[in-house]
mmCIF file of C-alpha atoms and ligand atoms in Angstrom:
data_model
loop_
_atom_site.group_PDB
_atom_site.id
_atom_site.type_symbol
_atom_site.label_atom_id
_atom_site.label_comp_id
_atom_site.label_asym_id
_atom_site.label_seq_id
_atom_site.Cartn_x
_atom_site.Cartn_y
_atom_site.Cartn_z
ATOM 1 C CA MET W 168 12.359 16.067 0.076
ATOM 2 C CA THR W 169 14.412 13.517 -1.872
ATOM 3 C CA GLY W 170 16.249 10.269 0.219
ATOM 4 C CA THR W 171 19.449 11.762 0.124
ATOM 5 C CA GLU W 172 18.341 15.370 1.424
ATOM 6 C CA GLN W 173 16.678 13.284 4.118
ATOM 7 C CA ASP W 174 19.815 11.112 4.861
ATOM 8 C CA GLU W 175 21.645 14.325 4.681
ATOM 9 C CA LEU W 176 19.826 15.771 7.670
ATOM 10 C CA ILE W 177 19.593 12.625 9.024
ATOM 11 C CA ASP W 178 22.968 11.974 9.114
ATOM 12 C CA ARG W 179 23.570 15.629 10.111
ATOM 13 C CA ILE W 180 21.625 15.421 13.185
ATOM 14 C CA SER W 181 23.543 11.796 14.321
ATOM 15 C CA ALA W 182 26.927 13.469 13.815
ATOM 16 C CA ASP W 183 25.595 16.506 16.054
ATOM 17 C CA SER W 184 24.671 13.941 18.626
ATOM 18 C CA LEU W 185 28.194 12.061 18.295
ATOM 19 C CA THR W 186 26.653 9.360 16.806
ATOM 20 C CA THR W 187 26.644 7.746 13.084
ATOM 21 C CA ARG W 188 23.233 7.069 11.785
ATOM 22 C CA ARG W 189 23.306 3.120 12.183
ATOM 23 C CA ASP W 190 23.829 4.442 15.807
ATOM 24 C CA TYR W 191 20.507 6.752 15.225
ATOM 25 C CA LEU W 192 18.296 3.849 13.888
ATOM 26 C CA ARG W 193 19.319 1.703 16.809
ATOM 27 C CA ILE W 194 18.398 4.222 18.945
ATOM 28 C CA VAL W 195 14.852 4.140 17.191
ATOM 29 C CA ALA W 196 14.464 0.630 17.746
ATOM 30 C CA THR W 197 15.565 1.052 21.358
ATOM 31 C CA VAL W 198 12.550 3.475 21.931
ATOM 32 C CA SER W 199 10.476 1.193 19.977
ATOM 33 C CA GLY W 200 11.141 -1.791 22.810
ATOM 34 C CA GLY W 201 10.083 0.693 25.251
ATOM 35 C CA LEU W 202 13.455 0.847 27.334
ATOM 36 C CA VAL W 203 14.636 4.224 28.480
ATOM 37 C CA VAL W 204 16.943 5.879 25.499
ATOM 38 C CA GLY W 205 19.401 8.137 26.879
ATOM 39 C CA SER W 206 20.166 12.123 26.946
ATOM 40 C CA THR W 207 20.863 11.699 23.206
ATOM 41 C CA VAL W 208 20.354 14.744 20.343
ATOM 42 C CA VAL W 209 17.919 12.314 18.433
ATOM 43 C CA SER W 210 15.334 11.787 21.666
ATOM 44 C CA ALA W 211 15.860 15.181 22.066
ATOM 45 C CA GLY W 212 14.529 16.551 18.509
ATOM 46 C CA VAL W 213 13.082 13.853 16.921
ATOM 47 C CA LEU W 214 11.934 11.504 18.705
ATOM 48 C CA HIS W 215 10.120 13.956 21.315
ATOM 49 C CA ARG W 216 7.896 17.185 19.421
ATOM 50 C CA HIS W 217 6.285 18.868 21.748
ATOM 51 C CA GLY W 218 3.325 21.362 20.500
ATOM 52 C CA ASP W 219 2.707 19.660 17.156
ATOM 53 C CA GLY W 220 0.881 16.295 17.884
ATOM 54 C CA THR W 221 4.020 14.465 16.712
ATOM 55 C CA ALA W 222 5.067 10.945 18.061
ATOM 56 C CA PRO W 223 8.385 8.307 18.860
ATOM 57 C CA PRO W 224 8.575 6.531 15.788
ATOM 58 C CA LEU W 225 6.324 4.026 14.938
ATOM 59 C CA LYS W 226 7.655 0.776 13.524
ATOM 60 C CA VAL W 227 4.710 0.192 10.844
ATOM 61 C CA ALA W 228 6.374 -3.019 8.482
ATOM 62 C CA GLU W 229 9.217 -5.874 8.735
ATOM 63 C CA HIS W 230 9.346 -6.092 5.422
ATOM 64 C CA LEU W 231 7.895 -3.467 2.395
ATOM 65 C CA PRO W 232 7.791 -5.434 -1.162
ATOM 66 C CA LYS W 233 7.931 -3.108 -4.458
ATOM 67 C CA GLY W 234 4.827 -1.688 -5.198
ATOM 68 C CA GLN W 235 2.653 -2.656 -2.014
ATOM 69 C CA ALA W 236 1.463 -0.060 1.031
ATOM 70 C CA VAL W 237 0.981 -0.654 3.919
ATOM 71 C CA THR W 238 -1.349 1.028 6.437
ATOM 72 C CA PHE W 239 -1.052 2.476 10.212
ATOM 73 C CA ASN W 240 -1.786 5.293 12.661
ATOM 74 C CA TYR W 241 0.767 8.306 12.940
ATOM 75 C CA PRO W 242 1.597 10.463 14.937
ATOM 76 C CA GLY W 243 -1.685 9.762 16.560
ATOM 77 C CA GLU W 244 -3.975 6.513 17.241
ATOM 78 C CA HIS W 245 -7.024 7.990 14.738
ATOM 79 C CA ASP W 246 -4.437 9.823 12.298
ATOM 80 C CA ARG W 247 -4.937 7.623 9.678
ATOM 81 C CA ALA W 248 -1.561 6.994 7.434
ATOM 82 C CA MET W 249 -0.149 5.327 5.011
ATOM 83 C CA ALA W 250 3.350 3.637 3.725
ATOM 84 C CA ILE W 251 4.248 3.072 0.374
ATOM 85 C CA ARG W 252 7.277 1.275 -1.648
ATOM 86 C CA LEU W 253 7.019 2.904 -4.545
ATOM 87 C CA THR W 254 9.021 0.270 -8.261
ATOM 88 C CA ASP W 255 12.353 2.331 -7.960
ATOM 89 C CA GLY W 256 12.531 0.867 -4.460
ATOM 90 C CA SER W 257 11.497 4.417 -2.299
ATOM 91 C CA VAL W 258 9.397 4.797 0.719
ATOM 92 C CA VAL W 259 6.911 7.233 0.662
ATOM 93 C CA GLY W 260 4.366 7.906 3.774
ATOM 94 C CA TYR W 261 1.160 10.330 3.628
ATOM 95 C CA SER W 262 -1.786 10.853 5.890
ATOM 96 C CA THR W 263 -4.924 9.481 4.314
ATOM 97 C CA VAL W 264 -7.498 11.688 5.689
ATOM 98 C CA CYS W 265 -8.093 13.541 2.568
ATOM 99 C CA THR W 266 -7.718 17.123 1.778
ATOM 100 C CA HIS W 267 -10.956 17.478 0.579
ATOM 101 C CA LEU W 268 -13.980 16.301 2.947
ATOM 102 C CA ALA W 269 -11.409 13.832 5.325
ATOM 103 C CA CYS W 270 -12.709 10.616 3.590
ATOM 104 C CA GLY W 271 -10.546 7.505 3.423
ATOM 105 C CA VAL W 272 -7.800 7.630 0.706
ATOM 106 C CA LEU W 273 -7.002 4.360 -0.715
ATOM 107 C CA TRP W 274 -4.162 2.448 -2.172
ATOM 108 C CA ARG W 275 -4.458 1.983 -6.336
ATOM 109 C CA LYS W 276 -1.124 -0.457 -7.389
ATOM 110 C CA GLU W 277 -2.795 -1.424 -10.523
ATOM 111 C CA ARG W 278 -2.750 2.253 -11.419
ATOM 112 C CA GLY W 279 -0.161 4.284 -13.984
ATOM 113 C CA ALA W 280 3.635 3.098 -13.458
ATOM 114 C CA GLU W 281 4.080 3.283 -9.479
ATOM 115 C CA GLY W 282 -0.169 3.504 -8.543
ATOM 116 C CA GLU W 283 -2.019 6.292 -7.005
ATOM 117 C CA LEU W 284 -4.324 7.621 -3.688
ATOM 118 C CA TYR W 285 -7.599 7.840 -4.332
ATOM 119 C CA CYS W 286 -10.822 8.751 -2.537
ATOM 120 C CA PRO W 287 -13.710 7.247 -3.621
ATOM 121 C CA CYS W 288 -15.963 9.470 -2.017
ATOM 122 C CA HIS W 289 -15.496 12.281 -4.892
ATOM 123 C CA GLU W 290 -13.269 11.134 -7.049
ATOM 124 C CA GLY W 291 -9.675 12.721 -6.081
ATOM 125 C CA VAL W 292 -7.003 11.588 -6.805
ATOM 126 C CA PHE W 293 -3.024 11.921 -5.272
ATOM 127 C CA SER W 294 0.370 11.290 -6.355
ATOM 128 C CA ALA W 295 1.886 8.618 -5.043
ATOM 129 C CA ARG W 296 5.137 9.991 -5.303
ATOM 130 C CA THR W 297 4.911 13.128 -4.037
ATOM 131 C CA GLY W 298 1.101 13.259 -2.979
ATOM 132 C CA GLU W 299 -0.016 16.587 -5.388
ATOM 133 C CA VAL W 300 -3.407 17.140 -6.102
ATOM 134 C CA THR W 301 -4.080 14.613 -10.023
ATOM 135 C CA ALA W 302 -7.467 14.475 -10.185
ATOM 136 C CA GLY W 303 -11.203 15.641 -8.733
ATOM 137 C CA PRO W 304 -11.926 18.539 -5.524
ATOM 138 C CA PRO W 305 -9.157 18.086 -2.882
ATOM 139 C CA PRO W 306 -7.688 21.877 -2.551
ATOM 140 C CA ARG W 307 -4.081 20.969 -1.301
ATOM 141 C CA PRO W 308 -1.980 17.529 -1.346
ATOM 142 C CA LEU W 309 -1.990 15.126 0.903
ATOM 143 C CA PRO W 310 0.330 15.978 4.489
ATOM 144 C CA ARG W 311 3.747 13.428 4.680
ATOM 145 C CA VAL W 312 4.524 10.955 7.083
ATOM 146 C CA VAL W 313 8.471 10.895 7.079
ATOM 147 C CA MET W 314 9.493 7.855 6.859
ATOM 148 C CA VAL W 315 12.937 5.646 6.893
ATOM 149 C CA GLU W 316 14.127 2.005 6.622
ATOM 150 C CA ASP W 317 16.636 0.881 9.656
ATOM 151 C CA ASP W 318 19.272 -1.645 8.739
ATOM 152 C CA GLN W 319 16.832 -4.610 8.598
ATOM 153 C CA GLY W 320 15.235 -3.290 6.002
ATOM 154 C CA ALA W 321 11.650 -2.410 8.975
ATOM 155 C CA VAL W 322 10.100 1.332 7.858
ATOM 156 C CA TRP W 323 9.142 3.601 10.755
ATOM 157 C CA ALA W 324 7.130 6.201 10.840
ATOM 158 C CA ILE W 325 9.963 9.479 12.282
ATOM 159 C CA GLY W 326 7.720 12.260 12.191
ATOM 160 C CA THR W 327 5.365 14.720 9.954
ATOM 161 C CA ALA W 328 4.880 17.490 7.474
ATOM 162 C CA ARG W 329 2.069 19.869 6.590
ATOM 163 C CA SER W 330 -0.157 19.637 3.795
ATOM 164 C CA GLY W 331 2.230 21.073 0.859
ATOM 165 C CA GLU W 332 5.558 20.782 3.329
ATOM 166 C CA SER W 333 8.512 19.319 2.437
ATOM 167 C CA GLU W 334 9.839 16.285 4.931
ATOM 168 C CA ARG W 335 12.941 17.660 5.479
ATOM 169 C CA ALA W 336 10.876 21.682 6.096
ATOM 170 C CA GLY W 337 8.570 19.404 8.697
ATOM 171 C CA LEU W 338 11.503 18.085 10.010
ATOM 172 C CA CYS W 339 13.078 21.039 11.019
ATOM 173 C CA ARG W 340 9.848 22.630 12.197
ATOM 174 C CA GLY W 341 9.780 19.527 15.127
ATOM 175 C CA LEU W 342 13.716 20.568 15.776
ATOM 176 C CA GLU W 343 12.770 23.742 15.868
ATOM 177 C CA GLU W 344 9.585 23.578 18.300
ATOM 178 C CA SER W 345 11.370 21.206 20.875
ATOM 179 C CA ASN W 346 15.346 22.189 20.815
ATOM 180 C CA PRO W 347 15.646 24.967 18.224
ATOM 181 C CA VAL W 348 19.925 24.747 18.908
ATOM 182 C CA LEU W 349 20.236 21.528 17.672
ATOM 183 C CA ALA W 350 17.826 22.988 14.820
ATOM 184 C CA GLU W 351 20.432 25.676 13.698
ATOM 185 C CA ARG W 352 23.231 22.939 13.873
ATOM 186 C CA ALA W 353 21.458 20.763 11.905
ATOM 187 C CA GLY W 354 21.446 23.301 8.712
ATOM 188 C CA CYS W 355 17.909 24.464 9.269
ATOM 189 C CA ALA W 356 17.383 28.025 9.318
ATOM 190 C CA ALA W 357 20.277 28.274 6.867
ATOM 191 C CA GLU W 358 18.797 26.021 4.366
ATOM 192 C CA GLY W 359 15.224 27.796 4.304
ATOM 193 C CA ALA W 360 13.746 24.341 5.099
ATOM 194 C CA SER W 361 10.859 25.976 7.041
HETATM 195 S S1 FES O 476 -13.565 13.791 0.585
HETATM 196 FE FE1 FES O 476 -11.861 13.010 -1.311
HETATM 197 S S2 FES O 476 -12.277 14.037 -3.054
HETATM 198 FE FE2 FES O 476 -14.224 14.770 -1.461
#
């Protein structure tokens, strides 16, 4: 999923709830503050998915400089994950549980043009930009964690995708499980996102 596609999906979700994208991110921040959120599409659809273990949005960094990574746990407290700001400024997120035998994947900033994700157990290597396997025995890409930035520059995790699934498909799957009507309005089925 490109940043543009992700923005479009979020914009469409926001439009459906009669809010702007800025409002959406403000809602996210409000949730983080522990306050009760009103009856919004966002809270029903993206923030609380049922059945697939996803969690409310999590702020993972107030500021993430280019070429830097931050680790966190998402969607569950034992689900290890990492967000990276690539050299072009985009932010990507992944589970750091290796798809080979579940060792912890590490960030190697100095490797290649934009760094790489490295598993020391059996020399597995994943692309920092896509999560695809570029070397070693891992059989599948790293599952993605969907990241967004708010207008203060803070970085949030807002959802997950399965290994090989696009961020858009992961967001839509969550919507389809928790709010099929919204998923349809957001164009998930029409665009074959799942
Ligand atoms: S557990 Fe990661 S390469 Fe084997």
